[in-house]
CSV table of C-alpha atoms and ligand atoms in Angstrom, one decimal:
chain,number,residue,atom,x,y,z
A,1,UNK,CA,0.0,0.0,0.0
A,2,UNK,CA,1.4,3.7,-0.6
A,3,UNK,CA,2.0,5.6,2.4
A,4,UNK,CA,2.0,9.4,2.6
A,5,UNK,CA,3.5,11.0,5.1
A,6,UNK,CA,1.8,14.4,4.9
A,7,UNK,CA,3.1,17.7,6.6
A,8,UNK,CA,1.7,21.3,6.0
A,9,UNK,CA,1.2,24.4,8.6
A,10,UNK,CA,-2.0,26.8,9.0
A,11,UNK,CA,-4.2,24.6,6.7
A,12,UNK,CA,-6.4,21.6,6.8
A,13,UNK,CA,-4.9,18.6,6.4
A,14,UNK,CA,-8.5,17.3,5.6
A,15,UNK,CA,-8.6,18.8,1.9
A,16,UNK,CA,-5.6,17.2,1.0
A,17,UNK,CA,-6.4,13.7,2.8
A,18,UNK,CA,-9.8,13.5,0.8
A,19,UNK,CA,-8.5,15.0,-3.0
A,20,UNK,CA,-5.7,12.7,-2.4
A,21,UNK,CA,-8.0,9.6,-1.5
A,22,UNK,CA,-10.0,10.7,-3.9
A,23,UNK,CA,-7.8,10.5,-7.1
A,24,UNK,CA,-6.1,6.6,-4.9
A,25,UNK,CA,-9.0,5.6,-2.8
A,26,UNK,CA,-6.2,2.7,-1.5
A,27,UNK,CA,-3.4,4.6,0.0
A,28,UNK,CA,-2.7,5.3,3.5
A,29,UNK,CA,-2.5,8.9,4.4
A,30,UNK,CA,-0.8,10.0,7.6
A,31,UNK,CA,-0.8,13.8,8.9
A,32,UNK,CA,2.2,14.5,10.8
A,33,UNK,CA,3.0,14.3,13.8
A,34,UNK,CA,1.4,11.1,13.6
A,35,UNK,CA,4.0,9.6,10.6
A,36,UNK,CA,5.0,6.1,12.4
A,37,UNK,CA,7.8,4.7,12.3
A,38,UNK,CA,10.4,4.1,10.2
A,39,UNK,CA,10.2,0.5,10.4
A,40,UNK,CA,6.3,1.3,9.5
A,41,UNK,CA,7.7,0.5,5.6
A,42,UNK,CA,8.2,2.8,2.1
A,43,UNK,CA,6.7,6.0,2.1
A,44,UNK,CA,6.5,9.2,0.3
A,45,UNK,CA,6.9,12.5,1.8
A,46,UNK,CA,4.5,15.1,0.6
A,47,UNK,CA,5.4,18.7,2.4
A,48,UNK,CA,5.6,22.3,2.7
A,49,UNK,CA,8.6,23.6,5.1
A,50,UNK,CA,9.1,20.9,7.3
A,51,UNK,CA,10.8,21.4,10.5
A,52,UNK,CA,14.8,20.9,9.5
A,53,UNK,CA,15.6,17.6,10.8
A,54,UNK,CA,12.5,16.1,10.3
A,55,UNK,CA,12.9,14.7,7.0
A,56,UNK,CA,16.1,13.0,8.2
A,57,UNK,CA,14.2,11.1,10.5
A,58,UNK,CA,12.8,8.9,8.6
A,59,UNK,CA,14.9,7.1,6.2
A,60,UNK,CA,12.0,5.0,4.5
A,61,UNK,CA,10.6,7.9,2.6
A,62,UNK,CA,11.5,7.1,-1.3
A,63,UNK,CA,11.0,10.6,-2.1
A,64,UNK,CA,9.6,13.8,-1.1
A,65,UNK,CA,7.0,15.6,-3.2
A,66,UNK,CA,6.7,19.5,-2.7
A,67,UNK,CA,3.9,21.1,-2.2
A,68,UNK,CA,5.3,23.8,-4.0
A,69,UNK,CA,7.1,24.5,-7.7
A,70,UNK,CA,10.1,26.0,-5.0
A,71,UNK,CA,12.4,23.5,-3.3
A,72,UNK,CA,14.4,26.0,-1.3
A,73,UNK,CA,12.0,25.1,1.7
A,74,UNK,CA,13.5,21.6,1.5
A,75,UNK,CA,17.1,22.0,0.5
A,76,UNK,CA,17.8,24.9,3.4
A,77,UNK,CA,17.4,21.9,5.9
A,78,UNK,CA,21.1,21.2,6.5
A,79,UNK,CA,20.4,17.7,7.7
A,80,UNK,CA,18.6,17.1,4.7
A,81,UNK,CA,19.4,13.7,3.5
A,82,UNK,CA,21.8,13.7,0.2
A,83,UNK,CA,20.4,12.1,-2.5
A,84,UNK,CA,16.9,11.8,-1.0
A,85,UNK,CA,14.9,12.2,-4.5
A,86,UNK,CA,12.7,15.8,-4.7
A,87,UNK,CA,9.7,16.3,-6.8
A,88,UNK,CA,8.7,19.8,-7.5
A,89,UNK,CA,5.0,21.0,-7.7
A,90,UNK,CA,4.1,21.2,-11.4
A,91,UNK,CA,-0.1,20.9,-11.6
A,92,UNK,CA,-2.3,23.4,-13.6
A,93,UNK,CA,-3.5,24.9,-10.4
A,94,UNK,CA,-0.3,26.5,-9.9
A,95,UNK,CA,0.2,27.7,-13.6
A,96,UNK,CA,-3.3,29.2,-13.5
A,97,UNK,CA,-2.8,30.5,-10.4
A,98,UNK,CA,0.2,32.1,-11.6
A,99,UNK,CA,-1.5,33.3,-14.6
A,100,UNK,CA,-4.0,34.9,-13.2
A,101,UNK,CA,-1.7,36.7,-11.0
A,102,UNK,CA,0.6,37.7,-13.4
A,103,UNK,CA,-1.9,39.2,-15.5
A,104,UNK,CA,-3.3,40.8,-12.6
A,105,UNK,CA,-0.4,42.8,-11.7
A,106,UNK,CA,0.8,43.9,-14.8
A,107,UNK,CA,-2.5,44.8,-15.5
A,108,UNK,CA,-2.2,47.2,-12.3
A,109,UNK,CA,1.3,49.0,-13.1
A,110,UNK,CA,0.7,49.6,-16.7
A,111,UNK,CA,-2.7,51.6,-15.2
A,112,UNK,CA,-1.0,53.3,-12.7
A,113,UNK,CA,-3.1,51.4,-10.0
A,114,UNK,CA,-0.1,51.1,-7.0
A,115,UNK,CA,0.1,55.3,-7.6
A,116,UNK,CA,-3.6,56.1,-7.7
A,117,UNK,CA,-4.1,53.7,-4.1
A,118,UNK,CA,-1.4,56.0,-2.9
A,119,UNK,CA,-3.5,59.3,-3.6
A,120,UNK,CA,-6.6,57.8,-2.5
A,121,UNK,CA,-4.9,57.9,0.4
A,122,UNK,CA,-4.3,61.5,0.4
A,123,UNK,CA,-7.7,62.6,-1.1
A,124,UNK,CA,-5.9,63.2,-4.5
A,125,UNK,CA,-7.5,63.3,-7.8
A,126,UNK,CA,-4.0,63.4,-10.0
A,127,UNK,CA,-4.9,61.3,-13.2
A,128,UNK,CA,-2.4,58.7,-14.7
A,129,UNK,CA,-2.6,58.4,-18.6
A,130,UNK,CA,-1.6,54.8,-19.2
A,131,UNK,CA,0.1,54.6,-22.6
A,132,UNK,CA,-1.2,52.0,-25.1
A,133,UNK,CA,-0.7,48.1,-23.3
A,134,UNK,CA,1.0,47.8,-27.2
A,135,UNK,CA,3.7,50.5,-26.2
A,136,UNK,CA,4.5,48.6,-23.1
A,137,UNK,CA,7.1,46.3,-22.4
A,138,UNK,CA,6.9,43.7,-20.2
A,139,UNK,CA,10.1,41.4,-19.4
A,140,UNK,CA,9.7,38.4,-17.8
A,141,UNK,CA,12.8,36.6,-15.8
A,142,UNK,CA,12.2,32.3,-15.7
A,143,UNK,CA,10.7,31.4,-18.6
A,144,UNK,CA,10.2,27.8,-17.2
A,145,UNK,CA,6.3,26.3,-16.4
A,146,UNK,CA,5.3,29.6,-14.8
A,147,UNK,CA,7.0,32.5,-17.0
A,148,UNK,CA,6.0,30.7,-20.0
A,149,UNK,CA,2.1,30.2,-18.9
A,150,UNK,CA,2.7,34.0,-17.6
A,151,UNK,CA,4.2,35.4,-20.5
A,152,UNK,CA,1.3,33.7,-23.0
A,153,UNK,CA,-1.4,35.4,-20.8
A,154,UNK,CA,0.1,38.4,-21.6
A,155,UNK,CA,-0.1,38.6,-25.3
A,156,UNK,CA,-4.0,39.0,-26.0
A,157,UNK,CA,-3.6,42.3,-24.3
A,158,UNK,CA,-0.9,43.7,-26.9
A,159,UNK,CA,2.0,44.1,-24.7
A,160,UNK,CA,5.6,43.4,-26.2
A,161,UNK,CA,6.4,40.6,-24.0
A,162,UNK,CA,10.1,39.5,-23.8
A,163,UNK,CA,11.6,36.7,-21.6
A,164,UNK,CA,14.6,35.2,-20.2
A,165,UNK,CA,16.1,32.4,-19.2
A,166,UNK,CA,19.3,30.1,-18.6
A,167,UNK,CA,19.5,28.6,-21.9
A,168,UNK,CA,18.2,28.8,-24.8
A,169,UNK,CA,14.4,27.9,-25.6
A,170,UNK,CA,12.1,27.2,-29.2
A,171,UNK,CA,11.2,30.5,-30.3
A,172,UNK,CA,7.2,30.6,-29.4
A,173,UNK,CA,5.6,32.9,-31.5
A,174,UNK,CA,4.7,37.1,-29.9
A,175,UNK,CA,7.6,36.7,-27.3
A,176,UNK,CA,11.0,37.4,-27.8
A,177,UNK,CA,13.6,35.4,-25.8
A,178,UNK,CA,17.2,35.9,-23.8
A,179,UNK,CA,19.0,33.2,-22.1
A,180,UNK,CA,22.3,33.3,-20.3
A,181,UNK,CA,23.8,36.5,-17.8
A,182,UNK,CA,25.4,38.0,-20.5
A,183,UNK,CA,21.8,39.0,-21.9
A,184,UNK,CA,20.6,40.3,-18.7
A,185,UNK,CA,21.5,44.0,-18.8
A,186,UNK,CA,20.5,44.6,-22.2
A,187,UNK,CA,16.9,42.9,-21.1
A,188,UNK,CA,16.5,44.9,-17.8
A,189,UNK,CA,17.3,48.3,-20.0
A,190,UNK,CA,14.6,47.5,-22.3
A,191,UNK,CA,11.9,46.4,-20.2
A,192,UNK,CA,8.8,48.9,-18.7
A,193,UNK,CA,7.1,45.9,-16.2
A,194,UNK,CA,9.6,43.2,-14.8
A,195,UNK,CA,8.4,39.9,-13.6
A,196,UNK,CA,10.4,38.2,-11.4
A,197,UNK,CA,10.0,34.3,-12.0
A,198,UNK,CA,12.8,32.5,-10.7
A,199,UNK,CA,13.9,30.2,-8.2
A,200,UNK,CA,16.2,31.1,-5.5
A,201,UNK,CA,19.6,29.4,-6.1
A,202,UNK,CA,22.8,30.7,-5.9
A,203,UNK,CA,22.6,32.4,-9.2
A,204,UNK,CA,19.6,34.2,-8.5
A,205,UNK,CA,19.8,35.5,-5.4
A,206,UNK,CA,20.5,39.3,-5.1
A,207,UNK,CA,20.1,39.9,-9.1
A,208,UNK,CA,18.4,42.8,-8.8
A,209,UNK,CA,20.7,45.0,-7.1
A,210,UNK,CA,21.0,48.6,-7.3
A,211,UNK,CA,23.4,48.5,-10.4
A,212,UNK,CA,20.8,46.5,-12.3
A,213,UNK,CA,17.5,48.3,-10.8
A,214,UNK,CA,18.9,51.4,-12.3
A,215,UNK,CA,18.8,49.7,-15.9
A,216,UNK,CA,15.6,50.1,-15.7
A,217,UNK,CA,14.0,53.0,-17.8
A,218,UNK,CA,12.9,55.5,-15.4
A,219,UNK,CA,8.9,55.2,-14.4
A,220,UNK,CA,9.2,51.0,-14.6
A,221,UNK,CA,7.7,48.8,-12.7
A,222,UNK,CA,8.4,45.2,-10.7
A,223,UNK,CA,6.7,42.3,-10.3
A,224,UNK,CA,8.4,39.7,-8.0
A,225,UNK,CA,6.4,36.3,-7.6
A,226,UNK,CA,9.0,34.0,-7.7
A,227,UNK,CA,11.3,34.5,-4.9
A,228,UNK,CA,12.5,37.3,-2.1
A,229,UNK,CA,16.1,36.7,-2.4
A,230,UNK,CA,16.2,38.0,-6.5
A,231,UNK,CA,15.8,41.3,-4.9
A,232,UNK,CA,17.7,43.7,-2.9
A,233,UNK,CA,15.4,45.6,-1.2
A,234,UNK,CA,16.8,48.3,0.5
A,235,UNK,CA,18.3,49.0,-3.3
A,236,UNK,CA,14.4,48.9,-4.1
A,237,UNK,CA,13.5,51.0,-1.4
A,238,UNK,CA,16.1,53.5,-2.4
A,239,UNK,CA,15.2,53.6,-6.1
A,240,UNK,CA,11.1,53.8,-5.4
A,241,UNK,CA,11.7,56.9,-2.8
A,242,UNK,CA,13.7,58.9,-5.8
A,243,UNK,CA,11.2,58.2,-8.2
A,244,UNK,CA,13.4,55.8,-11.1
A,245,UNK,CA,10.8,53.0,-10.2
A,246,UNK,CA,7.2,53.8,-10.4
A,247,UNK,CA,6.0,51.4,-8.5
A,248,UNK,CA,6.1,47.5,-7.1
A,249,UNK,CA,4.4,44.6,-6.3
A,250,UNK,CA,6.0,41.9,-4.1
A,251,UNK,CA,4.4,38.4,-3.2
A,252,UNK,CA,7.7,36.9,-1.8
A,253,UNK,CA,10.5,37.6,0.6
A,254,UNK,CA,13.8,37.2,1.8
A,255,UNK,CA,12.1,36.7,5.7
A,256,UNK,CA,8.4,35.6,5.5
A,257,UNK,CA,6.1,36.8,7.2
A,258,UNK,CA,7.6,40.4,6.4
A,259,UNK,CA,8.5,41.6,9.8
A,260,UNK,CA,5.8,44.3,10.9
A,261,UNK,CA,8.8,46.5,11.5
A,262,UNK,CA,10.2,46.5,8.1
A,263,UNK,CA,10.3,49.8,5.9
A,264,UNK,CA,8.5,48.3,3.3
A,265,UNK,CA,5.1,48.3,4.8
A,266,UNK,CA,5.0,51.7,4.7
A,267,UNK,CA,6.1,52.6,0.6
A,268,UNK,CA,3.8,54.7,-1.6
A,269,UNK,CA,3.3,52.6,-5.0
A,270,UNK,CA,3.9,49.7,-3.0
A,271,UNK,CA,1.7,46.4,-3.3
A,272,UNK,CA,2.4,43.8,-0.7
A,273,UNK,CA,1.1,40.3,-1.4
A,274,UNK,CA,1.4,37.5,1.4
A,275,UNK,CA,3.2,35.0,-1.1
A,276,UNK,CA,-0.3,33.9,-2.7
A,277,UNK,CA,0.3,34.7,-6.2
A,278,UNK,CA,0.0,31.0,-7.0
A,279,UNK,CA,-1.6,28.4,-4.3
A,280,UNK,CA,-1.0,24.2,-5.0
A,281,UNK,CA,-4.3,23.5,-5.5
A,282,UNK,CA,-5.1,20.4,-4.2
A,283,UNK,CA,-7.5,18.6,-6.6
A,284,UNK,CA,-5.0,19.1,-9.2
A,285,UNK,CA,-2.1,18.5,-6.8
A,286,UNK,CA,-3.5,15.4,-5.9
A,287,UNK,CA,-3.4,14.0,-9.4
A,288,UNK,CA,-0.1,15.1,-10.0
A,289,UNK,CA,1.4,13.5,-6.8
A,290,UNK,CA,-0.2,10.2,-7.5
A,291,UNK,CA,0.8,10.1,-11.1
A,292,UNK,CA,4.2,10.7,-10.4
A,293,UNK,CA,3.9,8.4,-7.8
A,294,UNK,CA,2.9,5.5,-9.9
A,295,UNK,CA,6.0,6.8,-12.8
A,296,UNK,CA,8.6,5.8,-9.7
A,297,UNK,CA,6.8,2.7,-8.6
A,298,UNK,CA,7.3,1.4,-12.6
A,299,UNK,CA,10.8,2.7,-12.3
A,300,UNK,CA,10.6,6.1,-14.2
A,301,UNK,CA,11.8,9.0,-13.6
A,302,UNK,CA,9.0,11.6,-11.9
A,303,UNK,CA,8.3,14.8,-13.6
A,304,UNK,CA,10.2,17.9,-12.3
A,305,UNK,CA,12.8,16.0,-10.4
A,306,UNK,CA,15.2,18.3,-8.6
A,307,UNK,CA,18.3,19.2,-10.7
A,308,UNK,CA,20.6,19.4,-7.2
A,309,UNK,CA,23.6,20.8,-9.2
A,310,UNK,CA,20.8,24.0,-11.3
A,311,UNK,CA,19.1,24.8,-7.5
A,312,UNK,CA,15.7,24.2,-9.2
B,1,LIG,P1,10.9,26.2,-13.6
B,1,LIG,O1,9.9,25.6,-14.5
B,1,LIG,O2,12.0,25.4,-13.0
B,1,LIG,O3,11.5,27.5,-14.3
B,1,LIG,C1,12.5,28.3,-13.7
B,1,LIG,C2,13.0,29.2,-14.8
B,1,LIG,O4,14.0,30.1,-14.2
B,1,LIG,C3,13.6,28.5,-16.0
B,1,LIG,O5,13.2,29.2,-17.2
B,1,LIG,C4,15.1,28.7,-15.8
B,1,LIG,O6,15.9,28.7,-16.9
B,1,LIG,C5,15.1,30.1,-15.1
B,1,LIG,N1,16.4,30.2,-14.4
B,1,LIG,C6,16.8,29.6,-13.3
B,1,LIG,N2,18.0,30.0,-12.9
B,1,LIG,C7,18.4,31.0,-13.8
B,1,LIG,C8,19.5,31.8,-14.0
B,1,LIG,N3,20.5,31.8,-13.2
B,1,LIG,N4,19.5,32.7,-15.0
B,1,LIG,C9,18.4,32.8,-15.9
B,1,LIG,N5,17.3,32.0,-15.8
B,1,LIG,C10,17.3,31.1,-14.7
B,1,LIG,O7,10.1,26.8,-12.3
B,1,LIG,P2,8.6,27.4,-12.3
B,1,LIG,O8,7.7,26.2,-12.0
B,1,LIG,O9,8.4,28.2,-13.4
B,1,LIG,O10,8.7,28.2,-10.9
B,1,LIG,C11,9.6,29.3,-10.8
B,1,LIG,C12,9.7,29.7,-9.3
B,1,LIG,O11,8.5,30.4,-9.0
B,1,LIG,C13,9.7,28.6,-8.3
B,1,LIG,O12,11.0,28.1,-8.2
B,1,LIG,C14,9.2,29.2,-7.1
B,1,LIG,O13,10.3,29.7,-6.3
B,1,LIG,C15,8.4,30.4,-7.5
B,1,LIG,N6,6.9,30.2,-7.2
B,1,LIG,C16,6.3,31.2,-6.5
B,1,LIG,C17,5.0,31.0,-6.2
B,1,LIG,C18,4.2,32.1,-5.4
B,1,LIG,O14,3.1,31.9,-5.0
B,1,LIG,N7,4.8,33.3,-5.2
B,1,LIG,C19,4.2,29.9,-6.6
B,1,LIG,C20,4.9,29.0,-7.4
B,1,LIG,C21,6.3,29.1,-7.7
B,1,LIG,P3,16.0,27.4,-17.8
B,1,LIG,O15,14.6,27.2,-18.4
B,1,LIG,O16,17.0,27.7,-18.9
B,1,LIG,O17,16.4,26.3,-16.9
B,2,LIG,C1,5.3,28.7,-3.9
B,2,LIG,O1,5.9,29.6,-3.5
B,2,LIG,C2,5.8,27.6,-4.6
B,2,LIG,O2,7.0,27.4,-4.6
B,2,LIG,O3,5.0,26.9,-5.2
């Protein structure tokens, strides 16, 4: 029988034991704390930041499924066990989540939405004339399951969308791609909305420092919905209260929950989001984890296995 040992804070653990049942009426599904033993037999993990050390605990799980597309909640554990398979999150929910949110926010800047919030605030009518969404350029960074699902939501609009990514990709037609760091300045320079997709790895973290933010063409606008660590946010801060960035919206951070100290609560053109731009859904989780399940149990490889050596 598959066992799943099943670990997730500040939600039911009932949603996910019934669409998982659901989809593999015949598995056993166990809610930590109550996981067994490991002499219980094979098991598959299935989590969202669990406690360091815990995964170590138990050396009969086969592999560990995250709950999310990120795997930075998992490899930060330093008792992690090496070589311990990891599945990332790759279910429709996520990419329409994703989508939605994508579209949402850029959809915001280009109107001046973040601005006009701000003078609400101060009982100010000023008007923002939004240029045409086909004058507007909006530069996505990841063009892997999310930027590309973003990046095609985009087009109906008009906007001239442009990604990039590590290597190189099939042109898709309406969207003009750049892989590799050499690429990246040119990309930032030319971009009015930019869309942080990315994971965190060594590679990502701190891009968007103040050298690069100020690539940007003055009165541009971020996005970030992949990770906190892509940017620097005092640097953010900084460039915001001069006026070279218009205005920002930020799902993710470096420390989550944003401390209620931090300076960023209180930005003009500032939208804080508490990292919900795109939730595992789990009637389409569900599927995903038990079809990858059955891919290992016939000796195949799972989708979206964990590159250890890319971070992602
Ligand atoms: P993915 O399919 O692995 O795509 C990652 C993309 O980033 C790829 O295009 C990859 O390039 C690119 N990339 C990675 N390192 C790079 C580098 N050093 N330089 C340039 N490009 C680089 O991942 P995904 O499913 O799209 O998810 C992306 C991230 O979104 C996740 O890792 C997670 O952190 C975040 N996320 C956030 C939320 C939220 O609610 N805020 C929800 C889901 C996911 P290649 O294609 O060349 O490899
Ligand atoms: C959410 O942040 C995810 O990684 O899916």
């Amino acid at each position: 029988m598959t066992r799943i040992l099943f670990y997730l804070e500040d939600y039911s653990h009932d949603i996910w034991r019934d669409s998982l049942l659901k989809v593999a009426p015949n598995i056993e599904f166990r809610s930590y704390p109550d996981w067994g033993t490991p002499s219980d037999g094979p098991a598959y993990a299935f989590v969202w930041e669990p406690k360091p050390g815990l995964l170590a605990k138990y050396p009969n799980i086969k592999a560990v499924f995250s709950l999310g597309a990120g795997v930075d909640h998992l490899t930060r554990d330093p008792d992690l066990p090496p070589n311990l398979p990891i599945i990332r999150m790759g279910d429709d929910g996520l990419r329409e989540g994703m989508a939605e949110f994508v579209a949402m926010s850029v959809l915001m800047h280009h109107r001046g939405i973040p601005s006009m919030i701000t003078k609400q605030r101060n009982k100010d009518w000023g008007r923002f004339f939004a240029p045409a969404a086909k004058h507007v350029r909006v530069g996505i960074l990841g063009f892997g399951a999310l930027g590309q699902v973003a990046a095609k939501t985009l087009l109906p609009f008009g906007y001239k969308v442009a990604a990039w990514s590590r290597t190189e990709k099939e042109p898709v037609e309406g969207i003009t791609l750049h892989h590799g760091a050499d690429s990246l300045d040119a990309f930032i320079s030319d971009t009015d909305i930019l869309v942080g997709l990315l994971p965190s790895t060594a590679e990502t973290q701190g891009l968007l420092n103040k050298k690069r933010l100020s690539l940007l063409p003055k009165g541009a606008s971020i996005v970030n919905a992949g990770r906190g660590t892509l940017i620097v946010l005092d640097d953010l801060k900084a460039l915001m209260e001069e006026g070279h960035i218009a205005g920002a919206t930020l799902d993710v951070f470096p420390e989550e929950p944003l401390p209620r100290d931090h300076p960023l609560w209180g930005l003009d053109n500032l939208i804080i989001t508490p990292h919900i731009a795109a939730i595992t859904r789990p009637d389409t989780a569900a599927e995903y984890v038990m079809r990858n399940i059955a891919r290992i149990e016939q000796g195949n490889a799972p989708e979206n296995l964990l590159d250890a050596n890319r971070g992602y």
